Amino acid sequence: MAASRWKSTLYPSDQFVEACGAIVFDTSSHPKQVLLLYYGKKDEWLLPKGRRNCNESRKTAAIREVREESGYAVRLCPVTMVTRAPSELEEPDIKDIPRTYRGLTEPFIVDVRDLGEGKGAKLVWWFIAELVGIVGEGESQFEAHFIRYDEAIEKLTYKKDREILEKAVEVIEDPVNAHVQKRPKTNSS
């Protein structure tokens, strides 16, 4: 029996957890702003995310977690980006290489976190979203704030969160995604 050609770690279902989050842009503000959560108990600035529920899609989990933590309704932004995932229009045996597709609402980055010896892993799938409106109050431990990109990158407590935000800004600011940059804000009921 041959060994795998790639470094691989197997995690049974009790050794991994999936979380989903979104970088939420207020595309109606000038300059554009991004949603951060302030967690006062630990004096931390964070991006909205949380665990995916059983039988819940990643997209639905990201939207729900933003709503629960911040009180804001969001929609995933269809963006042009490079991915190795094939389009539904591609042949099944298409070569596994990066390709650029338009109108994707797929994760733009995944963070794989080693939780330590015997504790498994956490996979955090990140999406790009835009503000739709306020739908209620967020979780009481968080204060939701929209902050300019440059200030948000400085405020974020964790280096990985800063890197995730920087990549999201790179995607949204790409000229091919100008359609996202100019959307007016709408209020949800």
Coordinates of N, CA and C in Angstrom, one line a residue:
M1 N 0.8 -1.2 0.0 CA 0.0 0.0 0.0 C 0.9 1.2 0.0
A2 N 0.6 2.2 -0.9 CA 1.4 3.4 -1.0 C 1.0 4.4 0.0
A3 N 2.0 5.2 0.4 CA 1.7 6.3 1.3 C 1.3 7.5 0.4
S4 N 0.6 8.5 1.0 CA 0.1 9.7 0.3 C 1.3 10.5 -0.1
R5 N 1.2 11.2 -1.2 CA 2.2 12.1 -1.7 C 2.2 13.4 -0.9
W6 N 1.2 13.7 -0.2 CA 1.1 15.0 0.5 C 1.1 14.8 2.0
K7 N 1.5 15.8 2.7 CA 1.4 15.8 4.2 C -0.1 15.8 4.5
S8 N -0.6 14.9 5.3 CA -2.0 14.8 5.6 C -2.2 14.5 7.0
T9 N -3.3 15.2 7.6 CA -3.7 14.9 9.0 C -5.2 14.6 8.9
L10 N -5.6 13.4 9.5 CA -7.0 13.0 9.6 C -7.5 13.4 10.9
Y11 N -8.7 14.0 10.9 CA -9.4 14.4 12.1 C -10.8 13.8 12.1
P12 N -11.1 12.9 13.0 CA -12.5 12.4 13.1 C -13.4 13.5 13.6
S13 N -14.7 13.3 13.5 CA -15.7 14.4 13.7 C -15.6 15.0 15.1
D14 N -15.1 14.3 16.1 CA -15.0 14.8 17.4 C -13.7 15.6 17.6
Q15 N -12.9 15.7 16.6 CA -11.6 16.4 16.6 C -11.4 17.6 15.7
F16 N -12.5 18.0 15.1 CA -12.5 19.2 14.3 C -13.8 20.0 14.5
V17 N -13.7 21.3 14.3 CA -14.9 22.1 14.3 C -14.8 23.1 13.1
E18 N -15.9 23.4 12.5 CA -15.9 24.3 11.4 C -16.6 25.6 11.9
A19 N -16.0 26.7 11.5 CA -16.6 28.0 11.8 C -16.6 28.8 10.5
C20 N -17.5 29.8 10.5 CA -17.6 30.6 9.3 C -17.8 32.1 9.7
G21 N -17.2 32.9 8.9 CA -17.2 34.4 9.2 C -17.3 35.2 8.0
A22 N -17.4 36.5 8.1 CA -17.5 37.3 7.0 C -16.8 38.7 7.3
I23 N -16.1 39.1 6.3 CA -15.6 40.5 6.3 C -16.7 41.3 5.7
V24 N -17.3 42.2 6.5 CA -18.5 42.9 6.1 C -18.1 44.3 5.8
F25 N -18.4 44.7 4.5 CA -18.1 46.1 4.1 C -19.4 46.9 4.0
D26 N -19.3 48.2 4.5 CA -20.3 49.1 4.2 C -19.9 49.9 3.0
T27 N -20.4 49.4 1.9 CA -20.0 50.0 0.6 C -20.7 51.3 0.3
S28 N -21.6 51.8 1.2 CA -22.3 53.1 1.0 C -21.5 54.2 1.6
S29 N -20.6 53.9 2.5 CA -19.8 54.9 3.2 C -18.6 55.3 2.4
H30 N -18.1 56.6 2.5 CA -16.9 57.1 1.8 C -16.1 57.8 2.9
P31 N -14.9 57.3 3.2 CA -14.3 56.1 2.6 C -15.1 54.8 3.2
K32 N -14.9 53.7 2.4 CA -15.6 52.5 2.8 C -15.1 52.0 4.2
Q33 N -16.0 51.3 4.9 CA -15.7 50.9 6.2 C -16.0 49.4 6.3
V34 N -15.4 48.8 7.4 CA -15.6 47.4 7.6 C -16.0 47.1 9.0
L35 N -16.8 46.1 9.2 CA -17.4 45.7 10.5 C -16.3 45.0 11.4
L36 N -16.1 45.6 12.6 CA -15.3 44.9 13.7 C -16.2 44.8 14.9
L37 N -15.9 43.8 15.7 CA -16.6 43.6 17.0 C -15.6 43.8 18.1
Y38 N -16.0 44.6 19.1 CA -15.2 44.9 20.2 C -15.7 44.0 21.4
Y39 N -14.8 43.1 21.9 CA -15.1 42.2 23.0 C -14.5 42.8 24.2
G40 N -15.3 43.6 25.0 CA -14.8 44.4 26.1 C -14.2 43.6 27.2
K41 N -14.8 42.4 27.5 CA -14.3 41.6 28.6 C -12.8 41.2 28.5
K42 N -12.4 41.1 27.2 CA -10.9 40.7 27.0 C -10.2 41.9 26.3
D43 N -10.9 43.0 26.1 CA -10.3 44.1 25.3 C -9.7 43.7 24.0
E44 N -10.6 43.0 23.2 CA -10.1 42.5 21.9 C -11.0 43.0 20.8
W45 N -10.4 43.3 19.6 CA -11.1 43.7 18.4 C -11.1 42.5 17.5
L46 N -12.2 42.1 17.0 CA -12.4 40.8 16.3 C -13.2 41.0 15.0
L47 N -13.1 40.0 14.2 CA -14.0 39.8 13.0 C -15.1 38.9 13.4
P48 N -16.3 39.1 12.8 CA -17.5 38.3 13.2 C -17.4 36.9 12.6
K49 N -17.5 35.9 13.4 CA -17.5 34.5 13.0 C -18.0 33.6 14.1
G50 N -18.3 32.4 13.8 CA -18.8 31.4 14.8 C -18.9 30.1 14.2
R51 N -19.3 29.1 15.1 CA -19.4 27.7 14.6 C -20.5 27.5 13.7
R52 N -20.3 26.6 12.7 CA -21.3 26.2 11.8 C -22.1 25.1 12.5
N53 N -23.4 25.2 12.4 CA -24.3 24.2 13.0 C -24.4 22.9 12.1
C54 N -24.8 21.8 12.6 CA -25.0 20.6 11.8 C -26.0 20.9 10.7
N55 N -25.7 20.3 9.6 CA -26.6 20.5 8.4 C -26.8 21.9 7.9
E56 N -26.0 22.8 8.3 CA -26.1 24.2 7.9 C -25.0 24.4 6.8
S57 N -25.3 25.1 5.8 CA -24.3 25.4 4.8 C -23.3 26.5 5.3
R58 N -22.1 26.5 4.8 CA -21.1 27.5 5.2 C -21.6 28.9 5.0
K59 N -22.2 29.1 3.8 CA -22.7 30.5 3.5 C -23.8 30.9 4.5
T60 N -24.7 30.1 4.8 CA -25.7 30.4 5.8 C -25.1 30.6 7.1
A61 N -24.2 29.8 7.5 CA -23.5 30.0 8.8 C -22.8 31.4 8.9
A62 N -22.1 31.8 7.9 CA -21.5 33.1 7.9 C -22.5 34.2 8.1
I63 N -23.5 34.2 7.3 CA -24.6 35.2 7.4 C -25.2 35.2 8.8
R64 N -25.5 34.1 9.3 CA -26.2 33.9 10.6 C -25.3 34.5 11.7
E65 N -24.0 34.1 11.7 CA -23.1 34.5 12.7 C -22.9 36.0 12.8
V66 N -22.8 36.6 11.6 CA -22.7 38.1 11.6 C -24.0 38.7 12.2
R67 N -25.1 38.2 11.8 CA -26.4 38.7 12.4 C -26.5 38.5 13.9
E68 N -26.1 37.3 14.4 CA -26.2 37.0 15.8 C -25.3 37.9 16.6
E69 N -24.0 38.0 16.1 CA -23.0 38.7 16.9 C -23.1 40.2 16.8
S70 N -23.6 40.8 15.7 CA -23.6 42.2 15.5 C -24.9 42.9 15.4
G71 N -26.0 42.1 15.0 CA -27.3 42.7 14.8 C -27.5 43.2 13.4
Y72 N -26.5 43.0 12.5 CA -26.6 43.5 11.1 C -27.0 42.3 10.2
A73 N -27.8 42.7 9.2 CA -28.1 41.8 8.1 C -27.1 42.0 7.0
V74 N -26.6 41.0 6.4 CA -25.6 41.1 5.3 C -26.0 40.2 4.2
R75 N -25.4 40.4 3.0 CA -25.5 39.5 1.9 C -24.1 39.3 1.4
L76 N -23.8 38.1 1.0 CA -22.5 37.7 0.4 C -22.3 38.5 -0.9
C77 N -21.2 39.0 -1.1 CA -20.9 39.8 -2.3 C -20.4 38.8 -3.4
P78 N -21.0 38.9 -4.6 CA -20.5 38.1 -5.7 C -19.3 38.8 -6.2
V79 N -18.1 38.2 -6.1 CA -16.9 38.9 -6.5 C -16.1 38.0 -7.6
T80 N -15.2 38.6 -8.3 CA -14.3 37.9 -9.2 C -13.1 37.6 -8.4
M81 N -12.7 36.3 -8.4 CA -11.5 35.9 -7.7 C -11.0 34.6 -8.2
V82 N -9.7 34.4 -7.9 CA -9.0 33.2 -8.3 C -9.3 32.1 -7.3
T83 N -9.6 30.9 -7.8 CA -9.9 29.7 -7.0 C -9.4 28.5 -7.7
R84 N -9.2 27.4 -6.9 CA -8.9 26.1 -7.5 C -10.1 25.3 -7.6
A85 N -11.2 25.7 -7.1 CA -12.5 25.0 -7.2 C -13.0 25.2 -8.6
P86 N -13.4 24.1 -9.3 CA -13.9 24.3 -10.6 C -15.3 24.8 -10.7
S87 N -15.7 25.5 -11.8 CA -17.0 26.0 -12.0 C -17.9 24.8 -12.2
E88 N -19.2 25.0 -12.0 CA -20.2 23.9 -12.2 C -20.3 23.6 -13.7
L89 N -19.8 24.5 -14.5 CA -19.8 24.3 -16.0 C -18.6 23.6 -16.6
E90 N -17.6 23.3 -15.7 CA -16.4 22.7 -16.2 C -16.6 21.2 -16.3
E91 N -15.8 20.6 -17.1 CA -15.7 19.1 -17.2 C -15.3 18.5 -15.9
P92 N -15.7 17.3 -15.5 CA -15.4 16.7 -14.2 C -13.9 16.4 -14.0
D93 N -13.2 16.2 -15.1 CA -11.7 15.9 -15.0 C -10.8 17.1 -15.3
I94 N -11.4 18.3 -15.1 CA -10.6 19.5 -15.4 C -9.4 19.6 -14.5
K95 N -8.2 20.0 -15.0 CA -7.0 20.1 -14.3 C -7.1 21.0 -13.0
D96 N -6.5 20.6 -11.9 CA -6.6 21.3 -10.6 C -5.5 22.4 -10.7
I97 N -5.9 23.6 -11.2 CA -5.1 24.7 -11.2 C -5.9 26.0 -10.9
P98 N -5.3 27.0 -10.4 CA -6.1 28.2 -10.1 C -6.7 28.9 -11.4
R99 N -7.9 29.3 -11.3 CA -8.7 29.9 -12.4 C -9.4 31.1 -11.8
T100 N -9.7 32.1 -12.6 CA -10.4 33.3 -12.2 C -11.9 33.1 -12.7
Y101 N -12.8 33.3 -11.7 CA -14.2 33.2 -12.0 C -14.9 34.5 -11.5
R102 N -16.0 34.9 -12.2 CA -16.8 36.0 -11.8 C -18.0 35.6 -11.0
G103 N -18.5 36.5 -10.2 CA -19.7 36.3 -9.5 C -19.7 35.2 -8.4
L104 N -18.6 35.0 -7.8 CA -18.5 33.9 -6.8 C -18.9 34.5 -5.4
T105 N -19.6 33.6 -4.7 CA -19.9 33.9 -3.2 C -19.3 32.8 -2.4
E106 N -18.1 32.4 -2.8 CA -17.4 31.3 -2.1 C -16.4 31.9 -1.1
P107 N -15.9 31.0 -0.2 CA -14.9 31.6 0.8 C -13.7 32.1 0.0
F108 N -13.1 33.2 0.4 CA -11.9 33.8 -0.2 C -10.7 33.3 0.5
I109 N -10.8 32.8 1.7 CA -9.7 32.3 2.5 C -10.2 31.3 3.5
V110 N -9.4 30.4 3.9 CA -9.7 29.5 5.0 C -8.5 29.5 6.0
D111 N -8.8 29.5 7.2 CA -7.8 29.6 8.3 C -7.9 28.2 9.0
V112 N -6.8 27.4 9.0 CA -6.8 26.1 9.7 C -6.0 26.3 11.0
R113 N -6.7 26.1 12.1 CA -6.1 26.4 13.4 C -5.8 25.1 14.1
D114 N -4.6 24.8 14.5 CA -4.3 23.6 15.3 C -4.6 24.0 16.7
L115 N -5.5 23.2 17.3 CA -6.0 23.6 18.7 C -5.1 23.0 19.8
G116 N -4.0 22.4 19.4 CA -3.1 21.8 20.4 C -3.2 20.3 20.5
E117 N -2.2 19.8 21.2 CA -2.1 18.3 21.4 C -3.4 17.7 21.8
G118 N -3.9 16.8 20.9 CA -5.1 16.0 21.2 C -6.4 16.8 21.1
K119 N -6.4 18.1 20.8 CA -7.6 18.9 20.7 C -8.1 19.0 19.3
G120 N -7.4 18.6 18.3 CA -7.8 18.7 16.9 C -7.6 20.0 16.2
A121 N -8.5 20.4 15.3 CA -8.4 21.5 14.5 C -9.7 22.3 14.4
K122 N -9.5 23.6 14.1 CA -10.6 24.4 13.8 C -10.4 25.0 12.4
L123 N -11.4 24.8 11.5 CA -11.3 25.4 10.1 C -12.3 26.6 10.1
V124 N -11.8 27.7 9.7 CA -12.6 28.9 9.7 C -12.7 29.4 8.2
W125 N -13.9 29.3 7.6 CA -14.1 29.7 6.3 C -14.6 31.2 6.3
W126 N -13.9 32.0 5.5 CA -14.2 33.4 5.4 C -14.8 33.9 4.1
F127 N -15.8 34.7 4.2 CA -16.6 35.2 3.0 C -16.5 36.7 3.0
I128 N -16.8 37.3 1.9 CA -16.9 38.7 1.7 C -18.3 39.1 1.6
A129 N -18.8 40.0 2.5 CA -20.2 40.4 2.5 C -20.3 41.9 2.6
E130 N -21.5 42.3 2.3 CA -21.8 43.8 2.4 C -23.0 44.0 3.3
L131 N -23.0 45.1 4.0 CA -24.1 45.5 4.9 C -25.4 45.7 4.1
V132 N -26.5 45.1 4.7 CA -27.8 45.3 4.1 C -28.6 46.2 5.1
G133 N -28.5 46.0 6.4 CA -29.2 46.9 7.3 C -29.2 46.3 8.7
I134 N -29.8 47.0 9.6 CA -29.9 46.5 11.0 C -31.1 45.6 11.2
V135 N -31.0 44.5 11.8 CA -32.1 43.6 12.1 C -32.4 43.4 13.5
G136 N -31.6 43.9 14.4 CA -31.8 43.7 15.8 C -30.6 44.1 16.6
E137 N -30.5 43.6 17.8 CA -29.3 43.8 18.6 C -28.4 42.6 18.5
G138 N -27.2 42.8 18.5 CA -26.2 41.7 18.5 C -26.0 41.1 19.9
E139 N -25.2 40.1 20.0 CA -24.9 39.5 21.3 C -24.3 40.5 22.2
S140 N -24.7 40.5 23.5 CA -24.4 41.5 24.5 C -22.9 41.7 24.8
Q141 N -22.1 40.6 24.6 CA -20.7 40.7 24.9 C -19.9 41.5 23.8
F142 N -20.6 41.8 22.6 CA -19.9 42.5 21.6 C -20.5 43.8 21.3
E143 N -19.6 44.8 20.9 CA -20.1 46.1 20.4 C -19.7 46.1 18.9
A144 N -20.6 46.3 18.1 CA -20.3 46.3 16.6 C -20.0 47.7 16.2
H145 N -18.9 47.9 15.4 CA -18.4 49.2 14.9 C -18.0 49.0 13.5
F146 N -18.4 50.0 12.6 CA -17.9 50.1 11.3 C -16.7 51.1 11.3
I147 N -15.6 50.7 10.8 CA -14.4 51.4 10.9 C -13.7 51.5 9.5
R148 N -13.0 52.6 9.2 CA -12.2 52.6 8.0 C -11.2 51.5 7.9
Y149 N -11.0 51.0 6.7 CA -10.0 49.9 6.5 C -8.7 50.0 7.3
D150 N -8.1 51.2 7.0 CA -6.7 51.4 7.6 C -6.8 51.4 9.1
E151 N -7.8 51.9 9.7 CA -7.9 51.9 11.2 C -8.3 50.5 11.7
A152 N -9.1 49.8 10.9 CA -9.5 48.5 11.3 C -8.3 47.5 11.4
I153 N -7.5 47.6 10.4 CA -6.3 46.7 10.3 C -5.4 47.0 11.6
E154 N -5.3 48.2 12.0 CA -4.5 48.6 13.1 C -5.2 48.1 14.4
K155 N -6.5 48.2 14.5 CA -7.3 47.9 15.7 C -7.3 46.4 16.0
L156 N -7.4 45.5 14.9 CA -7.6 44.1 15.2 C -6.5 43.5 16.1
T157 N -7.0 42.7 17.1 CA -6.1 42.2 18.1 C -5.1 41.2 17.5
Y158 N -5.6 40.3 16.6 CA -4.8 39.2 16.2 C -4.2 39.4 14.8
K159 N -3.0 39.0 14.6 CA -2.3 39.1 13.4 C -3.0 38.4 12.2
K160 N -3.5 37.2 12.5 CA -4.2 36.5 11.4 C -5.4 37.2 11.0
D161 N -6.2 37.8 11.9 CA -7.3 38.6 11.5 C -6.9 39.8 10.6
R162 N -5.8 40.4 10.9 CA -5.3 41.5 10.1 C -5.0 41.0 8.7
E163 N -4.4 39.8 8.6 CA -4.0 39.3 7.3 C -5.3 38.9 6.5
I164 N -6.3 38.4 7.2 CA -7.6 38.1 6.5 C -8.2 39.3 6.0
L165 N -8.3 40.4 6.8 CA -8.9 41.7 6.4 C -8.1 42.2 5.2
E166 N -6.8 42.2 5.3 CA -6.0 42.7 4.2 C -6.3 42.0 2.9
K167 N -6.4 40.7 2.9 CA -6.8 39.9 1.7 C -8.1 40.3 1.2
A168 N -9.1 40.5 2.1 CA -10.5 40.8 1.7 C -10.5 42.2 1.0
V169 N -9.7 43.1 1.6 CA -9.6 44.5 1.0 C -9.0 44.4 -0.4
E170 N -8.0 43.5 -0.5 CA -7.3 43.3 -1.8 C -8.4 42.8 -2.9
V171 N -9.2 41.9 -2.5 CA -10.2 41.3 -3.4 C -11.2 42.4 -3.7
I172 N -11.8 43.1 -2.8 CA -12.9 44.0 -3.0 C -12.4 45.3 -3.7
E173 N -11.1 45.6 -3.6 CA -10.6 46.8 -4.2 C -10.1 46.5 -5.6
D174 N -10.0 45.3 -6.0 CA -9.6 44.9 -7.4 C -10.6 45.6 -8.4
P175 N -10.1 46.3 -9.4 CA -10.9 46.9 -10.3 C -12.0 46.0 -10.9
V176 N -11.8 44.7 -11.0 CA -12.8 43.8 -11.6 C -14.0 43.7 -10.7
N177 N -13.9 44.2 -9.4 CA -15.0 44.1 -8.5 C -15.6 45.5 -8.2
A178 N -15.5 46.4 -9.2 CA -16.0 47.8 -9.0 C -17.5 47.8 -8.8
H179 N -18.2 46.7 -9.3 CA -19.7 46.7 -9.1 C -20.0 46.6 -7.6
V180 N -19.2 46.0 -6.8 CA -19.4 45.9 -5.4 C -19.1 47.2 -4.7
Q181 N -18.1 47.9 -5.2 CA -17.7 49.1 -4.5 C -18.7 50.2 -4.6
K182 N -19.6 50.2 -5.4 CA -20.5 51.3 -5.6 C -22.0 51.0 -5.3
R183 N -22.2 50.0 -4.5 CA -23.6 49.7 -4.2 C -24.2 50.6 -3.1
P184 N -25.4 51.1 -3.3 CA -26.0 51.9 -2.2 C -26.5 51.0 -1.1
K185 N -26.5 51.5 0.1 CA -27.0 50.7 1.2 C -28.6 50.6 1.1
T186 N -29.1 49.5 1.4 CA -30.6 49.3 1.5 C -30.9 48.9 2.9
N187 N -32.1 49.3 3.3 CA -32.6 49.0 4.7 C -33.4 47.7 4.6
S188 N -33.2 46.8 5.5 CA -34.0 45.6 5.6 C -35.2 45.8 6.6
S189 N -36.2 45.1 6.4 CA -37.4 45.3 7.3 C -37.4 44.2 8.4

